[in-house]
Amino acid sequence: MLGKTRRPEMRALLDDYVKRISRSCPVEITEIRDADAATKKLDADRAATIILLDAAGKNLDSNALANWLGELRDRGTRELIFLCGDAEGFPDDLRQRAQQKLSLSPMTFSHELARVMLAEQLYRAFAILSGSPYPK
């Protein structure tokens, strides 16, 4: 994530969903100061699949996201990196590194809220994949 999640209420929600996700798979949030630091981090994780959150990205509903993540898992994808921008968005070179672009909504949200929404949707996807009653 470019930049920090500064609002305590957003941080608490984000941390809660990360804790829930960790019951299904290893998860780590890395807050990076800027795009240059993000590029260096991505260079170190060459084997990972990079997914950039972008308003122009693919729109998936929750079930489609779960199915897509399940397909990636079944094909042997071991690591996903979701790139969440800051208020400035992403520079072109970072955009080009992503194998997939994903949109949370055609609406615009603050970057802090988008992070929480991504975490909730990832948790929901794992719940769908495991047959948990959460999504109902």
Tab-separated table of C-alpha atoms in Angstrom:
chain	number	residue	atom	x	y	z
A	1	MET	CA	0.000	0.000	0.000
A	2	LEU	CA	1.374	3.354	-0.962
A	3	GLY	CA	1.273	5.616	2.056
A	4	LYS	CA	-0.069	4.905	5.505
A	5	THR	CA	-3.544	4.234	6.806
A	6	ARG	CA	-3.669	7.115	9.266
A	7	ARG	CA	-7.272	7.221	10.450
A	8	PRO	CA	-7.514	4.978	13.534
A	9	GLU	CA	-11.011	3.737	12.714
A	10	MET	CA	-9.887	2.652	9.233
A	11	ARG	CA	-6.763	1.023	10.676
A	12	ALA	CA	-8.895	-0.927	13.167
A	13	LEU	CA	-11.201	-2.226	10.421
A	14	LEU	CA	-8.269	-3.097	8.172
A	15	ASP	CA	-6.491	-4.952	10.970
A	16	ASP	CA	-9.683	-6.857	11.822
A	17	TYR	CA	-10.129	-8.126	8.260
A	18	VAL	CA	-6.442	-8.993	7.956
A	19	LYS	CA	-6.754	-11.067	11.136
A	20	ARG	CA	-9.783	-12.851	9.669
A	21	ILE	CA	-8.014	-13.490	6.339
A	22	SER	CA	-5.017	-14.934	8.193
A	23	ARG	CA	-7.192	-17.881	9.233
A	24	SER	CA	-7.432	-18.862	5.555
A	25	CYS	CA	-4.000	-17.966	4.221
A	26	PRO	CA	-0.865	-16.055	5.117
A	27	VAL	CA	-1.398	-12.329	4.648
A	28	GLU	CA	0.839	-9.324	5.104
A	29	ILE	CA	0.237	-5.618	4.692
A	30	THR	CA	3.220	-3.567	3.706
A	31	GLU	CA	2.862	0.195	3.714
A	32	ILE	CA	5.441	1.777	1.449
A	33	ARG	CA	6.259	5.467	1.344
A	34	ASP	CA	6.183	5.978	-2.442
A	35	ALA	CA	6.169	4.411	-5.904
A	36	ASP	CA	9.978	4.048	-6.021
A	37	ALA	CA	9.937	1.981	-2.836
A	38	ALA	CA	7.052	-0.075	-4.256
A	39	THR	CA	9.066	-0.796	-7.406
A	40	LYS	CA	12.019	-2.005	-5.317
A	41	LYS	CA	9.714	-4.231	-3.279
A	42	LEU	CA	8.203	-5.707	-6.436
A	43	ASP	CA	11.676	-6.359	-7.844
A	44	ALA	CA	12.344	-8.525	-4.783
A	45	ASP	CA	9.106	-10.496	-5.319
A	46	ARG	CA	9.423	-11.398	-9.004
A	47	ALA	CA	7.405	-14.631	-8.700
A	48	ALA	CA	4.315	-12.903	-7.281
A	49	THR	CA	1.236	-12.046	-9.334
A	50	ILE	CA	0.657	-8.295	-9.103
A	51	ILE	CA	-2.889	-6.935	-9.014
A	52	LEU	CA	-3.342	-3.177	-9.152
A	53	LEU	CA	-6.466	-1.532	-7.789
A	54	ASP	CA	-7.608	0.836	-10.507
A	55	ALA	CA	-10.930	2.474	-11.357
A	56	ALA	CA	-10.476	1.287	-14.959
A	57	GLY	CA	-9.749	-2.291	-13.890
A	58	LYS	CA	-11.888	-5.396	-14.179
A	59	ASN	CA	-15.182	-5.245	-12.299
A	60	LEU	CA	-16.009	-8.449	-10.441
A	61	ASP	CA	-18.801	-9.197	-8.039
A	62	SER	CA	-17.931	-11.023	-4.824
A	63	ASN	CA	-18.657	-14.496	-6.209
A	64	ALA	CA	-16.615	-13.826	-9.355
A	65	LEU	CA	-13.711	-12.569	-7.220
A	66	ALA	CA	-13.880	-15.743	-5.123
A	67	ASN	CA	-13.979	-17.913	-8.248
A	68	TRP	CA	-11.045	-16.032	-9.785
A	69	LEU	CA	-8.970	-16.385	-6.605
A	70	GLY	CA	-9.886	-20.076	-6.466
A	71	GLU	CA	-8.739	-20.528	-10.076
A	72	LEU	CA	-5.432	-18.791	-9.320
A	73	ARG	CA	-4.968	-21.054	-6.297
A	74	ASP	CA	-5.826	-24.168	-8.308
A	75	ARG	CA	-3.343	-23.185	-11.032
A	76	GLY	CA	-0.598	-23.018	-8.418
A	77	THR	CA	-0.316	-19.270	-7.870
A	78	ARG	CA	1.547	-18.994	-4.595
A	79	GLU	CA	1.659	-15.257	-3.971
A	80	LEU	CA	-0.552	-12.322	-4.877
A	81	ILE	CA	0.376	-8.710	-4.322
A	82	PHE	CA	-2.498	-6.253	-4.336
A	83	LEU	CA	-1.256	-2.720	-4.966
A	84	CYS	CA	-3.393	-0.061	-3.312
A	85	GLY	CA	-2.435	3.483	-4.187
A	86	ASP	CA	-2.452	6.641	-2.195
A	87	ALA	CA	-4.372	9.802	-3.020
A	88	GLU	CA	-2.041	10.419	-5.985
A	89	GLY	CA	-2.640	7.041	-7.628
A	90	PHE	CA	0.096	5.153	-9.476
A	91	PRO	CA	2.792	6.238	-11.905
A	92	ASP	CA	2.729	4.563	-15.342
A	93	ASP	CA	5.781	2.358	-14.729
A	94	LEU	CA	4.096	0.797	-11.686
A	95	ARG	CA	0.837	0.342	-13.613
A	96	GLN	CA	2.695	-1.563	-16.309
A	97	ARG	CA	4.121	-4.024	-13.776
A	98	ALA	CA	0.669	-5.317	-12.844
A	99	GLN	CA	-0.573	-8.507	-14.485
A	100	GLN	CA	-4.142	-7.616	-13.585
A	101	LYS	CA	-6.090	-4.459	-12.788
A	102	LEU	CA	-9.076	-4.737	-10.476
A	103	SER	CA	-11.773	-2.169	-9.771
A	104	LEU	CA	-13.676	-2.212	-6.496
A	105	SER	CA	-16.400	0.002	-7.933
A	106	PRO	CA	-17.008	2.603	-10.615
A	107	MET	CA	-17.330	5.075	-7.730
A	108	THR	CA	-14.338	6.868	-6.269
A	109	PHE	CA	-13.388	6.121	-2.656
A	110	SER	CA	-10.672	7.460	-0.401
A	111	HIS	CA	-7.560	5.295	-0.546
A	112	GLU	CA	-7.990	4.382	3.124
A	113	LEU	CA	-11.568	3.214	2.589
A	114	ALA	CA	-10.570	1.299	-0.566
A	115	ARG	CA	-8.016	-0.640	1.486
A	116	VAL	CA	-10.682	-1.687	3.980
A	117	MET	CA	-13.052	-2.597	1.148
A	118	LEU	CA	-10.381	-4.738	-0.520
A	119	ALA	CA	-9.638	-6.539	2.748
A	120	GLU	CA	-13.347	-7.167	3.352
A	121	GLN	CA	-13.818	-8.509	-0.166
A	122	LEU	CA	-10.798	-10.801	0.163
A	123	TYR	CA	-12.168	-12.107	3.460
A	124	ARG	CA	-15.591	-12.579	1.825
A	125	ALA	CA	-13.958	-14.436	-1.106
A	126	PHE	CA	-12.204	-16.859	1.245
A	127	ALA	CA	-15.472	-17.360	3.122
A	128	ILE	CA	-17.247	-18.141	-0.155
A	129	LEU	CA	-14.512	-20.582	-1.176
A	130	SER	CA	-14.709	-22.386	2.171
A	131	GLY	CA	-18.511	-22.473	2.299
A	132	SER	CA	-18.666	-20.249	5.360
A	133	PRO	CA	-21.992	-18.562	6.157
A	134	TYR	CA	-20.410	-15.049	6.295
A	135	PRO	CA	-21.419	-13.955	2.777
A	136	LYS	CA	-25.102	-14.670	3.293
